[in-house]
Short mmCIF file of C-alpha atoms in Angstrom, two decimals:
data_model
loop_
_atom_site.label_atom_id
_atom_site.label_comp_id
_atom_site.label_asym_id
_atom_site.label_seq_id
_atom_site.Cartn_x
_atom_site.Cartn_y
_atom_site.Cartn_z
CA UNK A 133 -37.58 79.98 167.72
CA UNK A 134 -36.57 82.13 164.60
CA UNK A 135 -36.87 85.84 165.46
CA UNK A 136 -37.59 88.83 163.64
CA UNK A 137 -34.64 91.63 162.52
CA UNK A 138 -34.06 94.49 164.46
CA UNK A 139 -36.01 97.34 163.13
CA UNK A 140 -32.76 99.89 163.52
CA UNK A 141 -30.79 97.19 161.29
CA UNK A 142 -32.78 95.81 158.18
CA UNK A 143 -30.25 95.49 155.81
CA UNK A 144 -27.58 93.72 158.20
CA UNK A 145 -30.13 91.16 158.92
CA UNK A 146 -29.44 89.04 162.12
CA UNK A 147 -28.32 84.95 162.70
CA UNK A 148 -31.39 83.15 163.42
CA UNK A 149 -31.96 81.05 166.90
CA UNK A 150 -33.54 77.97 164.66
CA UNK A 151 -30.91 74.81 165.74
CA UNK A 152 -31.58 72.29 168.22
CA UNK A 153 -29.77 69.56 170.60
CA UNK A 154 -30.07 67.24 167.45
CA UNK A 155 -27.74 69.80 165.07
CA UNK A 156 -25.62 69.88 168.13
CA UNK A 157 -24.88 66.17 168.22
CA UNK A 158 -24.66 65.73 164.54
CA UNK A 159 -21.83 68.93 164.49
CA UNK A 160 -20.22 67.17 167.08
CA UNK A 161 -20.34 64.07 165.96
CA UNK A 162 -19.83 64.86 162.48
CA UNK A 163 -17.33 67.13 163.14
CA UNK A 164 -14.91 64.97 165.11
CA UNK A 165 -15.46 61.10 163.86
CA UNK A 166 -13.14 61.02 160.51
CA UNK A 167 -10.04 59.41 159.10
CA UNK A 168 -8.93 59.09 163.29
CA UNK A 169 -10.43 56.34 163.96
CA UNK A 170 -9.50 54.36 160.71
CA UNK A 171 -5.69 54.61 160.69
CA UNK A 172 -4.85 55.99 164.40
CA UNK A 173 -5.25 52.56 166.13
CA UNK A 174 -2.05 51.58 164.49
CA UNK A 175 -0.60 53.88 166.11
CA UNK A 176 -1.76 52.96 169.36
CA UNK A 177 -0.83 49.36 168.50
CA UNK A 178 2.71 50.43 168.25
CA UNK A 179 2.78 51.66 171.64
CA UNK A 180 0.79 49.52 173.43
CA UNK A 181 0.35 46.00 172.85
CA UNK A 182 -2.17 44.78 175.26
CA UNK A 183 -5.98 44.76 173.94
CA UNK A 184 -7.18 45.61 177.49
CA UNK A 185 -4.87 48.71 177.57
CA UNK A 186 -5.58 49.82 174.33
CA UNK A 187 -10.17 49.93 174.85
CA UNK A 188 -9.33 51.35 178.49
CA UNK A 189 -7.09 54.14 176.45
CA UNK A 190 -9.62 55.01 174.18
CA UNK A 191 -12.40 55.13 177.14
CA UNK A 192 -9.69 57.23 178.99
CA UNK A 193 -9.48 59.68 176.00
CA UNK A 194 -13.51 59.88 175.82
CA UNK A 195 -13.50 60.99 180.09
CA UNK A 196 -10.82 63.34 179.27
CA UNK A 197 -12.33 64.93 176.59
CA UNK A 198 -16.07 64.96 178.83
CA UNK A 199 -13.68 66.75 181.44
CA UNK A 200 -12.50 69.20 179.29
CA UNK A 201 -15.66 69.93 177.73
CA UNK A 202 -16.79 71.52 181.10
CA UNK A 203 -14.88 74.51 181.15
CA UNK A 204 -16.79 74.98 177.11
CA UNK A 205 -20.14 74.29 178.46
CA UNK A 206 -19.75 76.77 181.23
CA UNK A 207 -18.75 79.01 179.29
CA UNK A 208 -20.94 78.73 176.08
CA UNK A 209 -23.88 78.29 178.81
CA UNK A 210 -22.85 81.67 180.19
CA UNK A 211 -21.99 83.95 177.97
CA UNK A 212 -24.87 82.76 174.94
CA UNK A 213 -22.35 84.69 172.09
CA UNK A 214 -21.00 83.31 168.53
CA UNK A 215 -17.77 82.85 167.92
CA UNK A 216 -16.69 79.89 169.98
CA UNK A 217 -12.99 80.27 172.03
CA UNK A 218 -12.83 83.63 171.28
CA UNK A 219 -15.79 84.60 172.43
CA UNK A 220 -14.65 83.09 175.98
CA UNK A 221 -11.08 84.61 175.58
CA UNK A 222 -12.32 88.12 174.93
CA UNK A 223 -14.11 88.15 177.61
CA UNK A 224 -11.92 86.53 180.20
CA UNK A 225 -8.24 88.17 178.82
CA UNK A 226 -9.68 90.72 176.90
CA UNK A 227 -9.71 91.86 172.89
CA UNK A 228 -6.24 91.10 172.16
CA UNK A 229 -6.11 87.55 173.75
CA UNK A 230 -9.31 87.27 171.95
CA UNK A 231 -8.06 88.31 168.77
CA UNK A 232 -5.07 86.41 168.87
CA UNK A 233 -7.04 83.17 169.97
CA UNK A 234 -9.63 84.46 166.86
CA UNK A 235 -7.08 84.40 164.51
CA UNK A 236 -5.50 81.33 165.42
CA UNK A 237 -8.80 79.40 165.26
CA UNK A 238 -10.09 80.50 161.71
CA UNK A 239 -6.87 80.72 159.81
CA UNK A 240 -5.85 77.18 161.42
CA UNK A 241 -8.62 75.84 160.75
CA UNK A 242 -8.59 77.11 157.02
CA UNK A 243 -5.43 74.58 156.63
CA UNK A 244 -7.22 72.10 158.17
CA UNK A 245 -10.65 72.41 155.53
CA UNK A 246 -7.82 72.08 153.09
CA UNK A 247 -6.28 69.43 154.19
CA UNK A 248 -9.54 67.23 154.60
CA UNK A 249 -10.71 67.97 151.13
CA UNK A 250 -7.31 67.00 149.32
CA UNK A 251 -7.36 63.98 151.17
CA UNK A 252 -11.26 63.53 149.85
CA UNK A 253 -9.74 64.20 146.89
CA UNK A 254 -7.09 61.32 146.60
CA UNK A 255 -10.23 58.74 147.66
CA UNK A 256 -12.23 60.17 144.43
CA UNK A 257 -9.29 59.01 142.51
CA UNK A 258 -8.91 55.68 144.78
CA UNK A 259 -12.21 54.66 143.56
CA UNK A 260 -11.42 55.48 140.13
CA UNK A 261 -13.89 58.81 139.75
CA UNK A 262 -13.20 62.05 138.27
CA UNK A 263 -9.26 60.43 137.67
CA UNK A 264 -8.22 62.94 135.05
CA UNK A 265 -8.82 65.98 137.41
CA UNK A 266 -6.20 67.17 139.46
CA UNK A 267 -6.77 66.28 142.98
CA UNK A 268 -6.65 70.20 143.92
CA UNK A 269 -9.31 71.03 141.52
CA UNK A 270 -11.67 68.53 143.13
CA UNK A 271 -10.85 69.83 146.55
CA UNK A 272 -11.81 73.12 145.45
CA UNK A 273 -14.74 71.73 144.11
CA UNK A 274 -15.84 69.92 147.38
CA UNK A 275 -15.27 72.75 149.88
CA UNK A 276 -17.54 75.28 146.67
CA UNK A 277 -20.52 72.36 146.70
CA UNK A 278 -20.48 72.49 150.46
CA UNK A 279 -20.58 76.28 150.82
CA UNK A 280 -23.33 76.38 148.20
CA UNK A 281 -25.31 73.89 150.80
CA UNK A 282 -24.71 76.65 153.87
CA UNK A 283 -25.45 79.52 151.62
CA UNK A 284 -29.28 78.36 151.83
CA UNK A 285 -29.26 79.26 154.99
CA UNK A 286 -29.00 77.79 158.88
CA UNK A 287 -31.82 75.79 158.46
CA UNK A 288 -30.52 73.99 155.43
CA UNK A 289 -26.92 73.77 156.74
CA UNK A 290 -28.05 72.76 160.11
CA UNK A 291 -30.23 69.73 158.47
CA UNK A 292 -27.49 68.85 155.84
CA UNK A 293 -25.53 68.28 158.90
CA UNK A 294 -27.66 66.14 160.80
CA UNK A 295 -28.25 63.82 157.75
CA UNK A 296 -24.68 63.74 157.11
CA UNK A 297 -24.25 62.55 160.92
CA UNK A 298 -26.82 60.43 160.84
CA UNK A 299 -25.34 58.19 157.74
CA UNK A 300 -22.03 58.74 159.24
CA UNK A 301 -23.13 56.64 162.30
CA UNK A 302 -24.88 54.24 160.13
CA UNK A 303 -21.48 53.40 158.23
CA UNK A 304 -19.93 53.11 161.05
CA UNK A 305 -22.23 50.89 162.97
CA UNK A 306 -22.36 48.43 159.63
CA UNK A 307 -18.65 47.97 159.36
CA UNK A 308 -18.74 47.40 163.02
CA UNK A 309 -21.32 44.84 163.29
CA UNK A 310 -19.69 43.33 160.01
CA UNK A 311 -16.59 42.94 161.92
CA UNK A 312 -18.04 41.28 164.81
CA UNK A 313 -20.10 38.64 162.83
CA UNK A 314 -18.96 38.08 159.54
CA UNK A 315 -16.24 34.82 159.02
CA UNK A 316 -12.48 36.02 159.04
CA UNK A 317 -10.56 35.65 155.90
CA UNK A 318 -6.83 34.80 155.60
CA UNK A 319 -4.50 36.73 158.07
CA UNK A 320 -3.18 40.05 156.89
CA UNK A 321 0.45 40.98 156.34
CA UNK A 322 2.24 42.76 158.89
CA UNK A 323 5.79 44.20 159.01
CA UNK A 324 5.98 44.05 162.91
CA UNK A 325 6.77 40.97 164.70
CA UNK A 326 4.85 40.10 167.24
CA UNK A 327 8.04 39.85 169.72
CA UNK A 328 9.06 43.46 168.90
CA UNK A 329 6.06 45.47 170.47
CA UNK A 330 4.90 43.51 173.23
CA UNK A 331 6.98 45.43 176.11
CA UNK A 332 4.18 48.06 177.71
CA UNK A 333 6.41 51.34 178.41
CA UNK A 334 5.02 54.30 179.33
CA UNK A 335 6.69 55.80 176.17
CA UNK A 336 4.36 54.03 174.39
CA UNK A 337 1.31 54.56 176.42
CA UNK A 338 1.99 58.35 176.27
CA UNK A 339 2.20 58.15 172.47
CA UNK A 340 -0.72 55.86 172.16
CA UNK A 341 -2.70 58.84 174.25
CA UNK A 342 -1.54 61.82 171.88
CA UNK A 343 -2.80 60.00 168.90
CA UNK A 344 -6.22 58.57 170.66
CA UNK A 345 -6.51 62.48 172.01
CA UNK A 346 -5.59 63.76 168.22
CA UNK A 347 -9.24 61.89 167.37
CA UNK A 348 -11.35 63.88 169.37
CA UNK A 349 -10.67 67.04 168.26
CA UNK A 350 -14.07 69.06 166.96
CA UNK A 351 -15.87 68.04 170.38
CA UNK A 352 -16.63 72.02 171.30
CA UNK A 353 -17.85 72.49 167.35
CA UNK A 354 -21.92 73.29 169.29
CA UNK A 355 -20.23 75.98 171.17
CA UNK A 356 -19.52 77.99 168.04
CA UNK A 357 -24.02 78.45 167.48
CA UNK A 358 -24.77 79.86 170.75
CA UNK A 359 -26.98 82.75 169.13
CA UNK A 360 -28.52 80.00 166.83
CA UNK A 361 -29.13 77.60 169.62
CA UNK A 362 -32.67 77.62 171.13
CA UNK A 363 -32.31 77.63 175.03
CA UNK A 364 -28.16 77.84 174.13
CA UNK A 365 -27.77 77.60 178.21
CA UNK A 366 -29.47 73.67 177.98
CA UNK A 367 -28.79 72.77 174.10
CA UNK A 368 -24.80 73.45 174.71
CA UNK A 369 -24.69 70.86 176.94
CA UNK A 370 -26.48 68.76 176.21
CA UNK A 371 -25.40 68.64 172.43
CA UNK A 372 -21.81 68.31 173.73
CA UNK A 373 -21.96 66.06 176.15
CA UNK A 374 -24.08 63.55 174.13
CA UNK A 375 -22.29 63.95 170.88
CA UNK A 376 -18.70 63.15 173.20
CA UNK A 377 -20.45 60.19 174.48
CA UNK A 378 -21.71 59.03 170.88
CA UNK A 379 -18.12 59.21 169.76
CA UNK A 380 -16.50 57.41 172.23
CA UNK A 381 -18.84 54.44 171.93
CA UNK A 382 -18.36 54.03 168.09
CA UNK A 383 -14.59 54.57 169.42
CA UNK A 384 -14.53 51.86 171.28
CA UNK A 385 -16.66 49.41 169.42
CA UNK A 386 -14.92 49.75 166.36
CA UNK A 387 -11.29 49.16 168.33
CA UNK A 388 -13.16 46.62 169.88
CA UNK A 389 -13.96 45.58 166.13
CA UNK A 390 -10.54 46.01 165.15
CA UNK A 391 -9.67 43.31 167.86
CA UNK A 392 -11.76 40.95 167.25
CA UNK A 393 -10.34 40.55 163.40
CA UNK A 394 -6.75 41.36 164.11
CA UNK A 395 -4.14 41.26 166.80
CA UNK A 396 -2.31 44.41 168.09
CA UNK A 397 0.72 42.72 166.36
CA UNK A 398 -1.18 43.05 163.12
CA UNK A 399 -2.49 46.50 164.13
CA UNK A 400 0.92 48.17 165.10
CA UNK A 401 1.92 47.22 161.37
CA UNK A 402 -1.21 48.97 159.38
CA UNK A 403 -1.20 52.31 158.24
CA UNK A 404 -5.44 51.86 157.70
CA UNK A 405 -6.23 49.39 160.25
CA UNK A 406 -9.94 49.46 159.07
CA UNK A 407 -8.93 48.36 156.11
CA UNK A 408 -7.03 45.30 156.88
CA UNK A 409 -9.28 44.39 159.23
CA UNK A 410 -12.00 44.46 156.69
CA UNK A 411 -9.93 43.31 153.72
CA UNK A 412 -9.81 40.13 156.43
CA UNK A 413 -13.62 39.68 156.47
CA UNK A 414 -14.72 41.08 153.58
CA UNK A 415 -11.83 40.11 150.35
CA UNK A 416 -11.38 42.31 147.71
CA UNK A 417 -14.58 44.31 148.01
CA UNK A 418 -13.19 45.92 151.33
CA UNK A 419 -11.29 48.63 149.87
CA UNK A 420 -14.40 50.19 148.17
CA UNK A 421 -15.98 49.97 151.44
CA UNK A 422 -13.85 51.56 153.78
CA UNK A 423 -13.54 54.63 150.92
CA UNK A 424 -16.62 55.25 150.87
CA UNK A 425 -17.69 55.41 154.52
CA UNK A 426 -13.97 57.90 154.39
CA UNK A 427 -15.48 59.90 151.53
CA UNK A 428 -18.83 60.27 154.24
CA UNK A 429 -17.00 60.91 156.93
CA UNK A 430 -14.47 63.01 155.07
CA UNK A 431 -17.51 65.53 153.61
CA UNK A 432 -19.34 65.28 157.03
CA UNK A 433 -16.29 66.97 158.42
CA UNK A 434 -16.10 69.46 155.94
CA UNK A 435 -19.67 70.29 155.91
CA UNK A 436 -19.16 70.88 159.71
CA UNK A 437 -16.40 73.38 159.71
CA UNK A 438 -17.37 75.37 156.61
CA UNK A 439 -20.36 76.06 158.52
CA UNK A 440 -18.44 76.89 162.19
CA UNK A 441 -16.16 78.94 161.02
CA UNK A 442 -17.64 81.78 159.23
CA UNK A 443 -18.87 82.18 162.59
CA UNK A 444 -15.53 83.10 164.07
CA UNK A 445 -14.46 85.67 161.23
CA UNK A 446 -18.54 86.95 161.66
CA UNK A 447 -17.86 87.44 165.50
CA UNK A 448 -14.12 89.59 164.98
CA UNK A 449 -15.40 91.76 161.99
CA UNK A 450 -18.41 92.55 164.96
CA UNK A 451 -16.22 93.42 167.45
CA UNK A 452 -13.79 95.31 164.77
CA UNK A 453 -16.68 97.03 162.54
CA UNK A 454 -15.84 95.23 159.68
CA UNK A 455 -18.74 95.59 158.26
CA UNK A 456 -19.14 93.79 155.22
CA UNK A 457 -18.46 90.33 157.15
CA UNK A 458 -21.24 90.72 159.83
CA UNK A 459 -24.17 90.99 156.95
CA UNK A 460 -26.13 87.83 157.69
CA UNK A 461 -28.65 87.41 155.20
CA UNK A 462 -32.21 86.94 155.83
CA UNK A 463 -31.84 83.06 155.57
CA UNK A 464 -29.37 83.38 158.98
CA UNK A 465 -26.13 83.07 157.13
CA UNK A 466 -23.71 85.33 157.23
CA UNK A 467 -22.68 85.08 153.47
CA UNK A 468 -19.93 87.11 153.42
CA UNK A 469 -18.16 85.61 156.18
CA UNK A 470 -19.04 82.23 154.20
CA UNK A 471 -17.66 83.41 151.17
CA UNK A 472 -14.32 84.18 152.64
CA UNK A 473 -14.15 80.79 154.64
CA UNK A 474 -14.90 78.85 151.24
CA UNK A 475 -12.41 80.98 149.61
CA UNK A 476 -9.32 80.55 151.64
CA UNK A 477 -9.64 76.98 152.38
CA UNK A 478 -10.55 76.07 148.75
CA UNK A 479 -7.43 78.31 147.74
CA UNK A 480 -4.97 76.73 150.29
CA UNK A 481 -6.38 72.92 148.97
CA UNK A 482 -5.74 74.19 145.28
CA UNK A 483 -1.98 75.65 145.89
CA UNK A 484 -0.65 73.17 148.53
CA UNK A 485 -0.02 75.63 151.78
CA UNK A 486 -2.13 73.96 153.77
CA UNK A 487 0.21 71.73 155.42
CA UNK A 488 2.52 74.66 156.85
CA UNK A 489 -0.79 76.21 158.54
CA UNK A 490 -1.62 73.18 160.25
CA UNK A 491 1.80 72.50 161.70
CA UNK A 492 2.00 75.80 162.69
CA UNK A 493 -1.56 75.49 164.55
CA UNK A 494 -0.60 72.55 166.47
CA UNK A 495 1.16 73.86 169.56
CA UNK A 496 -1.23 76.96 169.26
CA UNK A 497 -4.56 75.10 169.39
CA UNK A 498 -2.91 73.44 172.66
CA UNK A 499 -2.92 76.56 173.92
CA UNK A 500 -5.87 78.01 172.89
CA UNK A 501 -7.34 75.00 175.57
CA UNK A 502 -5.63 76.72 177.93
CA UNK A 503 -6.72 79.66 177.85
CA UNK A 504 -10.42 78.34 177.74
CA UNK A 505 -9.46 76.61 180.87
CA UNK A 506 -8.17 79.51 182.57
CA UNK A 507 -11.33 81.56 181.14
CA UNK A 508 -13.68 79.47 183.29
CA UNK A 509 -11.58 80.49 186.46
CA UNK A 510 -11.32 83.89 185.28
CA UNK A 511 -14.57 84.54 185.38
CA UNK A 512 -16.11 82.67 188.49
CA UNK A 513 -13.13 85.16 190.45
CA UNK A 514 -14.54 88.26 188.26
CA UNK A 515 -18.17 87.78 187.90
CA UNK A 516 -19.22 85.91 190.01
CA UNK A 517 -23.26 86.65 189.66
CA UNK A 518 -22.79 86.48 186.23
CA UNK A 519 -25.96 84.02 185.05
CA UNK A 520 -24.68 80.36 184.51
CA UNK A 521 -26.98 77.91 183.21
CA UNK A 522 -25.06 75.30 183.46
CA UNK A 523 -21.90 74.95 186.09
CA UNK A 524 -19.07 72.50 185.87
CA UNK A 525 -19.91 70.12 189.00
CA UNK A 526 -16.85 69.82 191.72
CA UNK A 527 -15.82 73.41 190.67
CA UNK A 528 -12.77 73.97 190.00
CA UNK A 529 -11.34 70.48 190.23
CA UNK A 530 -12.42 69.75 186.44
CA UNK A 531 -10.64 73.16 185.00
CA UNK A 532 -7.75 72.57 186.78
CA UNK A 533 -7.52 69.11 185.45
CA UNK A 534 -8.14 69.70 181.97
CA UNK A 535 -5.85 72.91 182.27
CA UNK A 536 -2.65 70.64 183.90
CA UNK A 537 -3.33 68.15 180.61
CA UNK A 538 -3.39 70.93 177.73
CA UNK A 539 -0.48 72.78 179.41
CA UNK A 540 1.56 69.73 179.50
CA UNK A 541 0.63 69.02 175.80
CA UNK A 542 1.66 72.60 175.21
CA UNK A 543 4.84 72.22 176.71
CA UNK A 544 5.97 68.77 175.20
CA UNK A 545 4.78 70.24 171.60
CA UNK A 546 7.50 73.09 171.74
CA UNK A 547 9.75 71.09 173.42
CA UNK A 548 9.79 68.88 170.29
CA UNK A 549 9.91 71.47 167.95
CA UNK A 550 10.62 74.79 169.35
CA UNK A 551 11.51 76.43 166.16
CA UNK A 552 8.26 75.68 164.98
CA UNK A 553 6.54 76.67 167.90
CA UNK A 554 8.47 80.14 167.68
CA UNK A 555 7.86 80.79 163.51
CA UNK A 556 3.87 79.90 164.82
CA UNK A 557 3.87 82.44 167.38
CA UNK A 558 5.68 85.00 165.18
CA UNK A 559 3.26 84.66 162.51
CA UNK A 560 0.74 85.08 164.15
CA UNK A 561 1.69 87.87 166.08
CA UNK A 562 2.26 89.42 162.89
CA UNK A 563 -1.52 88.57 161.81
CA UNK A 564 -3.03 90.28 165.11
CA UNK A 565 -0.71 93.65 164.42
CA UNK A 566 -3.43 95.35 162.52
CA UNK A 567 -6.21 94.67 164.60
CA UNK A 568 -4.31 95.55 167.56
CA UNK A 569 -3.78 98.90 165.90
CA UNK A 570 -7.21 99.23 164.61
CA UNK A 571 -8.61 98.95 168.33
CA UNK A 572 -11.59 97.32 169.02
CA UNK A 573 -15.30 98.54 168.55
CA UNK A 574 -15.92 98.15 172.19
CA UNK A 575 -18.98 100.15 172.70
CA UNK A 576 -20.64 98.42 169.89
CA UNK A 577 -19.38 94.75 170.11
CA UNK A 578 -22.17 92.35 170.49
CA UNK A 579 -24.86 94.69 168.67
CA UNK A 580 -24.33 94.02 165.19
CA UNK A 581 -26.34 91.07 163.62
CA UNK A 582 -26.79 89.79 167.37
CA UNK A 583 -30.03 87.71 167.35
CA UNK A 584 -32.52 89.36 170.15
#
């Protein structure tokens, strides 16, 4: 249901409640199902040789992120805010925990827009297209063409989005059934023997899990709309929960895929599985193939998080009375916001800083899932008649489990780098010292460009 702007507030206009379960899916799915699931099974292959192991990791993976998701839902369910994490850490830690978490999310994610449209980039030029522009100029370009798409507004963004899904899936299911029925080719080069990787350690099954768990990422992307969500206490979780389950089935049918064209030996020794294993059954016309459904998948992905995160720098500049950021304009975007998003991550793609964002971001996301974790607990102890919607069944078993498994990723991501752990957390307490000092707009957070 769209509603009308608040009379005390004309010009600041106000994001519109117009998105439904399907958007939800189709930003989850198209949000999380990207280059992952076309090179990370070599990895997996390296650690674990056994074809049985490897589906039942990836359907492990898929429960773990369902489990995880709970703590999201509940929250998202509860609270009915934009703004996604820190939203839920505000309110559980309070506005410094929620800044920091803020931060962490938008800038990181900045690096990671970046990142996604260089890499589109490099396939333009794979398939021979645009060849005499630089790679960084085309990124630019992509991220610009997609922020022109959400500057028309939720409804257009929100539909873009579900199309984009939609063929995403479609790609995906092709190449799959391909896989499965078409005659194999000749066998495909590997530089692993098949006698080197066929000990299962649980070295191997650990590093098999952080890649398959790398893939998932982008499952709580419906939890950023919850003021553009109708009935955000269903839609939420539904949306997630369905769009988690939609990935993991294309997961495992296209390792499943995978299998049935090539064996782990073969696997372990691909840096693009997907495209061996299609270069097997389909010749020379298989690299065309898998770069396109990449170049989908690759813009899908963009598409998603150009139009999430404006809605994390919308919800800080409410909470801060930043003013200019929170003007949402009478098509439900707030343009501003957008502007800046498309802006820094088209920037960071152009000049090449991308990459030291998203190493930095990687021990801090792990703790961001922490604290969403702990939020959940939080606030059953501290308001405990607050409304919930929806509630994580066998409370609090599922937070606690999801909690143990991002603090232990925490812990073995310093513990592998710590310096780079300690230069993230540095930074970024230097990023949060102004708003810290600023203070928050308590008294009006939540009013401005809140939907009614």
């Amino acid at each position: 249901m769209t509603t009308e702007p608040q009379a005390a507030q004309p010009d600041r206009g106000h994001l519109l409640r117009v998105l439904g379960v399907t958007f939800g899916v189709a930003v989850v799915v198209g949000g999380v199902i990207g280059q992952g699931i076309l090179r990370t099974p070599g990895v997996v292959a390296e650690g674990v040789q056994n074809p049985t192991i490897i589906i039942a990791l990836w359907c492990v993976a898929g429960l773990v992120a369902w489990i995880d998701a709970m703590s999201t839902v509940e929250l998202a369910a509860s609270i009915r805010k934009t703004g996604g994490p820190y939203i839920f850490a505000r309110r559980a830690f309070g506005s410094l925990t929620g800044l920091a978490v803020g931060v962490r999310d938008w800038l990181g994610n900045m690096g990671g827009i970046a990142f996604i449209a260089v890499v589109f980039g490099e396939y333009l030029h794979r398939l021979g297209v645009a060849t005499s522009v630089p790679i960084g100029v085309l990124a630019l370009l992509i991220v610009v063409v997609v922020g022109s798409v959400q500057w028309l507004g939720t409804k257009v963004g929100g539909r873009s989005q579900e199309i984009g899904s939609a063929v995403k899936a479609a790609l995906f299911t092709v190449l799959i059934i391909g896989l499965f029925l078409a005659p194999r080719g000749a066998p495909v080069a590997t530089e692993i023997a098949p006698a080197t990787a066929a000990a299962l350690t649980f070295g191997g099954i650990v590093m098999a899990l952080r890649a398959i768990s790398g893939t998932y990422y982008g499952w709580n992307s419906a939890s950023y709309f919850c003021e553009e969500v109708v009935d955000p206490g269903r839609t939420i979780a539904r949306a997630t929960f369905s769009g988690i389950a939609v990935v993991t089935v294309i997961y495992v049918l296209a390792n499943l895929a995978y299998l049935n064209v090539l064996t782990p030996a073969e696997m372990a020794g691909s840096n693009l599985v997907a495209a061996d294993a299609a270069g097997r059954v389909f010749g020379d016309v298989a690299g065309p193939i898998v770069t396109a459904i990449s170049l989908v998948s690759l813009v899908t992905i963009i598409n998603a998080m150009v139009m999430v995160f404006p809605r994390v720098l919308f919800a800080m500049a409410r909470e801060y009375q930043i003013s200019t950021l929170t003007r949402v304009a009478a098509n439900g975007t707030p343009r501003l916001a957008l502007i800046a998003t498309v802006l820094a991550g088209g920037l960071l793609a152009t000049i090449g800083v991308y990459e030291t964002l998203l190493t930095f971001s990687t021990s801090l996301l792990a703790l961001m899932s922490v604290l969403v974790n702990a939020a959940v607990i939080v606030l059953r102890v501290r308001e405990p008649n607050l409304e919930r919607p929806w509630k994580m069944p066998l409370y609090p078993l599922p937070a606690i489990v999801a909690l143990a498994i991002n603090t232990t990723l925490f812990v073995i991501f310093v513990v592998e780098d710590p310096l780079t752990a300690g230069k993230a957390f540095g930074m970024l307490a230097v990023l949060i010292g102004p708003g810290l000092a600023a203070g928050p707009a308590k008294a009006r957070c939540g009013l401005i460009g809140a939907p009614r």
